[in-house]
Amino acid sequence: METIKEMSIDVKYIATLTGHSGCVYAMDKGMSEHTVFTGGSDRFIALWNLETQQAEKFSASLPAPIYTICHIPEKNILLAGTTTGSIHILDLEKKEEIKILQHHQAPVFDIKYSLKTNCFYTAGGDGNLAVCSFDTLSLIKMKKLSHEKVRSIDFNYTTSEIAVALGDCNILVFDLHTLDHKKDFIAHELAANVVRYSPDGKFLLTGGRDAHLNIWQVGNYELVKSIPAHNWAIYDIVFNPDATLFATASRDKTIKIWDAKTYQLLKRITKENFEAHTHSVNKLIWSTYHNYLVSAGDDRMVMVREVNTI
């Protein structure tokens, strides 16, 4: 019988980035390895430098609170989805807004893009998944998925699939290129909040309002493991750059770091044992820069930690 060696990790607090005057809901990688974009209820988008631990000379003000942002470096544009359903497209070179899309009638919870399809995808609180063209920056297709919210989108390029998390507890899986329906299954007892494929494309990780982390086998999408991971809703799941670890963020104010092979809990980051968030943790990014794990939350803070295996 194979013996699995337990992994040990070291988590080092680096900095707290302050400047937002409201909850931080949105975050994405910036224009270089060591920068990140953030946005939130204060309607501002900021760009942070993880090297200097300061804000860069960039900011954008939108007319409504921001729930999601998506940086597309290949196009040098930034997309921001708001509580009113609008999607603002910013040209980062010209530093100006070039278009506003208003095809959702409720908040936009997630935006993802795919160079393989030359499209970006938006998830709405109106139950719609929208597909937009990179070339025209306009709507191509709108797909009604539920009477509840569409919360999260992720791609599996190994199987050419797109998975979507819904507020009605379901996960839907479509063909990435045709959007033909492939699979649907009830993933959580309460709303499904986040979908994240493992980098090797073999597993789908989902987090729900029921505080469970569920791991599904890609293909038949049978449940491999269900973990009561948090005390409150799970809002985000991210893998580290070499895919040996992943982290979960929750409304319970904690971040947890897991072994990506065994799903063993390795570290629990809370106010009791770390410099940590005092309110809900909404978003995570695991940067290639020094393996920094960056988190954003309702406490208006953006926190930076270095995570290394020992």
CSV table of C-alpha atoms in Angstrom, one decimal:
chain,number,residue,atom,x,y,z
A,1,MET,CA,0.0,0.0,0.0
A,2,GLU,CA,1.4,3.4,-1.0
A,3,THR,CA,2.2,5.7,1.9
A,4,ILE,CA,1.3,9.3,1.2
A,5,LYS,CA,3.7,11.7,2.9
A,6,GLU,CA,2.0,14.6,4.6
A,7,MET,CA,2.9,17.9,3.2
A,8,SER,CA,4.0,20.8,5.4
A,9,ILE,CA,3.7,24.4,4.5
A,10,ASP,CA,4.9,27.7,5.8
A,11,VAL,CA,2.6,30.7,5.7
A,12,LYS,CA,4.3,34.1,6.1
A,13,TYR,CA,2.3,37.4,6.5
A,14,ILE,CA,3.6,40.0,4.1
A,15,ALA,CA,1.3,43.1,4.0
A,16,THR,CA,-2.1,44.5,4.3
A,17,LEU,CA,-3.0,46.8,1.4
A,18,THR,CA,-5.5,49.5,2.5
A,19,GLY,CA,-7.3,52.1,0.4
A,20,HIS,CA,-10.7,50.8,-0.4
A,21,SER,CA,-13.5,52.5,1.6
A,22,GLY,CA,-15.9,49.6,1.2
A,23,CYS,CA,-16.1,45.8,0.9
A,24,VAL,CA,-13.7,44.3,-1.7
A,25,TYR,CA,-15.6,41.7,-3.8
A,26,ALA,CA,-13.5,41.6,-7.0
A,27,MET,CA,-9.9,40.8,-7.8
A,28,ASP,CA,-7.8,39.7,-10.8
A,29,LYS,CA,-4.2,39.5,-11.9
A,30,GLY,CA,-2.7,42.8,-12.9
A,31,MET,CA,-0.5,43.9,-15.8
A,32,SER,CA,2.6,42.2,-14.5
A,33,GLU,CA,3.4,39.2,-12.4
A,34,HIS,CA,3.6,41.3,-9.2
A,35,THR,CA,0.4,43.4,-9.6
A,36,VAL,CA,-3.3,42.7,-8.9
A,37,PHE,CA,-6.6,44.6,-9.6
A,38,THR,CA,-9.2,45.0,-6.9
A,39,GLY,CA,-12.7,46.4,-6.9
A,40,GLY,CA,-15.7,46.6,-4.6
A,41,SER,CA,-18.6,48.4,-3.0
A,42,ASP,CA,-16.8,51.8,-3.1
A,43,ARG,CA,-17.1,51.6,-6.9
A,44,PHE,CA,-13.4,52.0,-7.4
A,45,ILE,CA,-10.9,49.7,-9.2
A,46,ALA,CA,-7.3,49.9,-7.8
A,47,LEU,CA,-4.1,48.4,-9.0
A,48,TRP,CA,-1.7,47.1,-6.3
A,49,ASN,CA,2.0,46.4,-6.6
A,50,LEU,CA,2.9,43.3,-4.5
A,51,GLU,CA,6.6,44.2,-4.7
A,52,THR,CA,6.3,47.7,-3.2
A,53,GLN,CA,3.1,46.9,-1.3
A,54,GLN,CA,1.6,50.2,-2.6
A,55,ALA,CA,-1.1,51.3,-5.0
A,56,GLU,CA,0.0,52.0,-8.5
A,57,LYS,CA,-0.9,55.2,-10.3
A,58,PHE,CA,-4.1,53.7,-11.7
A,59,SER,CA,-7.7,53.9,-10.6
A,60,ALA,CA,-11.1,53.7,-12.2
A,61,SER,CA,-14.4,55.0,-10.8
A,62,LEU,CA,-17.7,53.3,-11.9
A,63,PRO,CA,-21.3,54.4,-11.3
A,64,ALA,CA,-22.2,51.2,-9.2
A,65,PRO,CA,-20.6,48.8,-6.8
A,66,ILE,CA,-18.3,46.2,-8.5
A,67,TYR,CA,-18.8,42.5,-8.0
A,68,THR,CA,-16.3,41.1,-10.5
A,69,ILE,CA,-13.4,42.1,-12.6
A,70,CYS,CA,-11.6,40.3,-15.4
A,71,HIS,CA,-8.3,41.4,-16.8
A,72,ILE,CA,-7.6,40.3,-20.4
A,73,PRO,CA,-3.9,41.0,-20.9
A,74,GLU,CA,-3.9,39.7,-24.5
A,75,LYS,CA,-6.4,42.5,-25.4
A,76,ASN,CA,-5.1,45.1,-22.9
A,77,ILE,CA,-8.6,45.5,-21.6
A,78,LEU,CA,-10.3,45.3,-18.2
A,79,LEU,CA,-13.9,44.2,-17.7
A,80,ALA,CA,-15.9,45.1,-14.6
A,81,GLY,CA,-19.3,43.8,-13.7
A,82,THR,CA,-21.5,45.8,-11.4
A,83,THR,CA,-24.6,45.4,-9.1
A,84,THR,CA,-26.8,47.0,-11.7
A,85,GLY,CA,-25.9,44.4,-14.4
A,86,SER,CA,-23.7,46.7,-16.4
A,87,ILE,CA,-20.3,45.5,-17.8
A,88,HIS,CA,-17.8,48.3,-18.2
A,89,ILE,CA,-14.9,47.8,-20.7
A,90,LEU,CA,-11.8,49.7,-20.0
A,91,ASP,CA,-8.9,50.2,-22.4
A,92,LEU,CA,-5.8,50.0,-20.2
A,93,GLU,CA,-3.5,51.6,-22.7
A,94,LYS,CA,-5.7,54.6,-23.3
A,95,LYS,CA,-6.9,54.6,-19.6
A,96,GLU,CA,-10.5,55.2,-20.6
A,97,GLU,CA,-13.8,53.4,-20.8
A,98,ILE,CA,-14.6,52.3,-24.3
A,99,LYS,CA,-17.9,50.5,-23.9
A,100,ILE,CA,-20.7,49.6,-21.5
A,101,LEU,CA,-22.8,46.4,-22.0
A,102,GLN,CA,-26.2,46.1,-20.4
A,103,HIS,CA,-27.5,42.7,-21.2
A,104,HIS,CA,-28.0,41.5,-17.6
A,105,GLN,CA,-31.0,42.8,-15.6
A,106,ALA,CA,-29.4,41.9,-12.2
A,107,PRO,CA,-25.8,41.9,-10.7
A,108,VAL,CA,-23.0,40.4,-12.7
A,109,PHE,CA,-21.2,37.9,-10.4
A,110,ASP,CA,-18.5,36.5,-12.6
A,111,ILE,CA,-16.7,37.3,-15.9
A,112,LYS,CA,-14.3,34.8,-17.6
A,113,TYR,CA,-12.6,34.8,-21.0
A,114,SER,CA,-11.3,32.2,-23.4
A,115,LEU,CA,-8.8,32.8,-26.2
A,116,LYS,CA,-9.8,29.4,-27.7
A,117,THR,CA,-13.3,30.7,-28.4
A,118,ASN,CA,-12.4,34.3,-28.8
A,119,CYS,CA,-15.1,35.2,-26.3
A,120,PHE,CA,-15.8,36.3,-22.8
A,121,TYR,CA,-18.6,35.0,-20.6
A,122,THR,CA,-20.7,36.7,-18.0
A,123,ALA,CA,-22.7,35.3,-15.1
A,124,GLY,CA,-25.8,37.2,-14.0
A,125,GLY,CA,-28.1,37.3,-11.1
A,126,ASP,CA,-30.9,37.2,-13.6
A,127,GLY,CA,-30.1,33.5,-14.2
A,128,ASN,CA,-28.5,34.2,-17.6
A,129,LEU,CA,-25.1,33.1,-19.0
A,130,ALA,CA,-24.0,35.6,-21.7
A,131,VAL,CA,-21.4,35.0,-24.4
A,132,CYS,CA,-19.7,38.1,-25.9
A,133,SER,CA,-17.3,38.5,-28.8
A,134,PHE,CA,-13.7,39.8,-28.4
A,135,ASP,CA,-13.8,41.2,-31.9
A,136,THR,CA,-16.9,43.3,-31.5
A,137,LEU,CA,-17.1,43.5,-27.7
A,138,SER,CA,-20.8,42.8,-28.0
A,139,LEU,CA,-23.3,40.1,-27.1
A,140,ILE,CA,-23.4,36.9,-29.2
A,141,LYS,CA,-25.6,34.6,-27.2
A,142,MET,CA,-27.7,34.7,-24.0
A,143,LYS,CA,-28.6,31.4,-22.4
A,144,LYS,CA,-31.2,31.2,-19.6
A,145,LEU,CA,-30.0,28.7,-17.1
A,146,SER,CA,-32.1,29.2,-14.0
A,147,HIS,CA,-34.6,31.4,-12.1
A,148,GLU,CA,-31.8,31.8,-9.5
A,149,LYS,CA,-28.4,33.5,-9.8
A,150,VAL,CA,-25.6,32.3,-12.0
A,151,ARG,CA,-22.6,32.7,-9.6
A,152,SER,CA,-19.4,31.3,-11.2
A,153,ILE,CA,-17.8,30.1,-14.4
A,154,ASP,CA,-14.7,28.0,-15.2
A,155,PHE,CA,-13.2,26.3,-18.2
A,156,ASN,CA,-11.7,22.8,-18.6
A,157,TYR,CA,-9.5,22.9,-21.7
A,158,THR,CA,-8.6,19.2,-21.4
A,159,THR,CA,-12.2,18.3,-22.1
A,160,SER,CA,-13.3,21.5,-23.8
A,161,GLU,CA,-16.0,22.1,-21.2
A,162,ILE,CA,-17.4,25.1,-19.3
A,163,ALA,CA,-18.9,24.6,-15.8
A,164,VAL,CA,-21.3,27.0,-14.2
A,165,ALA,CA,-22.5,27.3,-10.6
A,166,LEU,CA,-26.1,28.2,-9.9
A,167,GLY,CA,-28.0,29.6,-6.9
A,168,ASP,CA,-30.5,26.7,-7.2
A,169,CYS,CA,-27.7,24.3,-6.0
A,170,ASN,CA,-27.0,22.9,-9.5
A,171,ILE,CA,-23.8,22.7,-11.5
A,172,LEU,CA,-24.3,22.8,-15.3
A,173,VAL,CA,-21.6,21.6,-17.8
A,174,PHE,CA,-21.6,22.6,-21.4
A,175,ASP,CA,-19.4,22.0,-24.4
A,176,LEU,CA,-17.1,25.0,-24.5
A,177,HIS,CA,-17.3,25.6,-28.3
A,178,THR,CA,-21.0,24.8,-29.0
A,179,LEU,CA,-22.5,25.5,-25.5
A,180,ASP,CA,-24.4,22.2,-25.9
A,181,HIS,CA,-25.6,20.8,-22.6
A,182,LYS,CA,-23.4,17.9,-21.4
A,183,LYS,CA,-24.2,17.4,-17.7
A,184,ASP,CA,-26.1,18.8,-14.8
A,185,PHE,CA,-26.2,17.7,-11.2
A,186,ILE,CA,-27.2,18.9,-7.7
A,187,ALA,CA,-23.9,19.9,-6.1
A,188,HIS,CA,-24.9,21.4,-2.8
A,189,GLU,CA,-27.8,21.5,-0.3
A,190,LEU,CA,-27.8,25.3,-0.6
A,191,ALA,CA,-26.6,27.6,-3.5
A,192,ALA,CA,-23.5,26.6,-5.4
A,193,ASN,CA,-21.2,29.6,-5.3
A,194,VAL,CA,-18.0,28.7,-7.1
A,195,VAL,CA,-16.7,26.2,-9.6
A,196,ARG,CA,-13.0,25.5,-10.2
A,197,TYR,CA,-11.4,22.8,-12.4
A,198,SER,CA,-8.1,21.3,-11.2
A,199,PRO,CA,-5.3,22.5,-13.5
A,200,ASP,CA,-4.9,18.9,-14.9
A,201,GLY,CA,-8.5,18.9,-15.9
A,202,LYS,CA,-9.3,15.7,-13.9
A,203,PHE,CA,-11.5,17.1,-11.1
A,204,LEU,CA,-14.0,19.9,-10.6
A,205,LEU,CA,-14.0,21.5,-7.1
A,206,THR,CA,-17.2,23.3,-6.0
A,207,GLY,CA,-18.0,25.4,-3.0
A,208,GLY,CA,-21.4,26.2,-1.7
A,209,ARG,CA,-23.5,28.2,0.6
A,210,ASP,CA,-23.8,25.0,2.7
A,211,ALA,CA,-20.1,25.5,3.6
A,212,HIS,CA,-19.1,22.3,1.9
A,213,LEU,CA,-16.2,21.8,-0.5
A,214,ASN,CA,-17.1,19.0,-3.0
A,215,ILE,CA,-14.7,17.3,-5.4
A,216,TRP,CA,-16.2,15.7,-8.6
A,217,GLN,CA,-14.6,13.3,-11.1
A,218,VAL,CA,-14.6,15.0,-14.5
A,219,GLY,CA,-16.4,12.9,-17.1
A,220,ASN,CA,-19.1,11.2,-15.1
A,221,TYR,CA,-19.0,14.0,-12.5
A,222,GLU,CA,-19.5,11.5,-9.7
A,223,LEU,CA,-18.7,12.8,-6.2
A,224,VAL,CA,-15.2,11.9,-5.0
A,225,LYS,CA,-15.3,13.6,-1.7
A,226,SER,CA,-17.5,16.0,0.3
A,227,ILE,CA,-15.8,18.1,3.0
A,228,PRO,CA,-17.5,20.3,5.6
A,229,ALA,CA,-14.8,22.8,5.0
A,230,HIS,CA,-16.1,26.0,6.6
A,231,ASN,CA,-18.7,27.3,9.0
A,232,TRP,CA,-20.3,29.5,6.4
A,233,ALA,CA,-20.6,29.9,2.7
A,234,ILE,CA,-17.5,29.3,0.5
A,235,TYR,CA,-16.9,32.1,-1.9
A,236,ASP,CA,-13.7,31.2,-3.8
A,237,ILE,CA,-11.3,28.4,-4.6
A,238,VAL,CA,-7.8,28.9,-6.1
A,239,PHE,CA,-4.8,26.6,-6.9
A,240,ASN,CA,-1.2,27.6,-6.3
A,241,PRO,CA,1.1,28.0,-9.4
A,242,ASP,CA,2.4,24.5,-9.3
A,243,ALA,CA,-1.0,23.0,-8.5
A,244,THR,CA,0.2,21.2,-5.4
A,245,LEU,CA,-2.1,23.3,-3.1
A,246,PHE,CA,-5.4,25.0,-3.2
A,247,ALA,CA,-7.1,27.6,-1.0
A,248,THR,CA,-10.7,28.2,0.0
A,249,ALA,CA,-12.2,31.5,1.1
A,250,SER,CA,-15.3,31.8,3.2
A,251,ARG,CA,-17.8,34.1,4.7
A,252,ASP,CA,-16.7,32.6,8.1
A,253,LYS,CA,-13.7,35.0,7.9
A,254,THR,CA,-11.2,32.2,7.3
A,255,ILE,CA,-8.9,31.0,4.5
A,256,LYS,CA,-8.0,27.4,4.4
A,257,ILE,CA,-5.1,25.8,2.5
A,258,TRP,CA,-5.4,22.2,1.3
A,259,ASP,CA,-3.2,19.5,-0.2
A,260,ALA,CA,-4.4,19.2,-3.8
A,261,LYS,CA,-3.6,15.5,-4.0
A,262,THR,CA,-5.0,14.2,-0.7
A,263,TYR,CA,-7.5,17.1,0.1
A,264,GLN,CA,-6.0,17.2,3.6
A,265,LEU,CA,-6.3,20.5,5.4
A,266,LEU,CA,-2.8,22.0,5.9
A,267,LYS,CA,-3.4,25.4,7.3
A,268,ARG,CA,-6.3,27.5,8.7
A,269,ILE,CA,-5.8,31.2,8.5
A,270,THR,CA,-7.9,33.0,11.1
A,271,LYS,CA,-7.7,36.1,13.3
A,272,GLU,CA,-6.9,33.7,16.2
A,273,ASN,CA,-3.6,32.5,14.7
A,274,PHE,CA,-2.6,34.9,12.0
A,275,GLU,CA,-2.9,38.5,10.8
A,276,ALA,CA,-6.2,37.8,9.1
A,277,HIS,CA,-9.5,39.2,7.9
A,278,THR,CA,-12.1,40.3,10.4
A,279,HIS,CA,-15.0,39.8,8.1
A,280,SER,CA,-16.1,37.7,5.1
A,281,VAL,CA,-13.2,36.7,2.7
A,282,ASN,CA,-14.6,37.1,-0.8
A,283,LYS,CA,-11.8,36.6,-3.3
A,284,LEU,CA,-8.4,34.9,-3.7
A,285,ILE,CA,-5.5,35.1,-6.1
A,286,TRP,CA,-2.4,32.9,-5.9
A,287,SER,CA,0.3,34.8,-7.7
A,288,THR,CA,3.4,33.4,-9.3
A,289,TYR,CA,5.3,36.3,-7.7
A,290,HIS,CA,6.9,34.7,-4.5
A,291,ASN,CA,3.9,32.3,-4.3
A,292,TYR,CA,1.9,35.2,-2.8
A,293,LEU,CA,-1.6,34.3,-1.8
A,294,VAL,CA,-3.7,37.5,-2.0
A,295,SER,CA,-7.1,37.8,-0.3
A,296,ALA,CA,-9.8,40.4,-0.3
A,297,GLY,CA,-12.8,40.8,2.0
A,298,ASP,CA,-15.6,42.7,3.5
A,299,ASP,CA,-13.2,44.4,6.0
A,300,ARG,CA,-12.0,46.6,3.0
A,301,MET,CA,-8.6,44.9,3.3
A,302,VAL,CA,-6.4,43.2,0.7
A,303,MET,CA,-4.0,40.9,2.5
A,304,VAL,CA,-0.8,39.3,1.1
A,305,ARG,CA,0.9,36.1,2.4
A,306,GLU,CA,3.8,34.0,1.1
A,307,VAL,CA,3.1,30.3,1.1
A,308,ASN,CA,5.8,27.8,0.6
A,309,THR,CA,6.1,24.0,1.1
A,310,ILE,CA,8.7,22.9,3.7
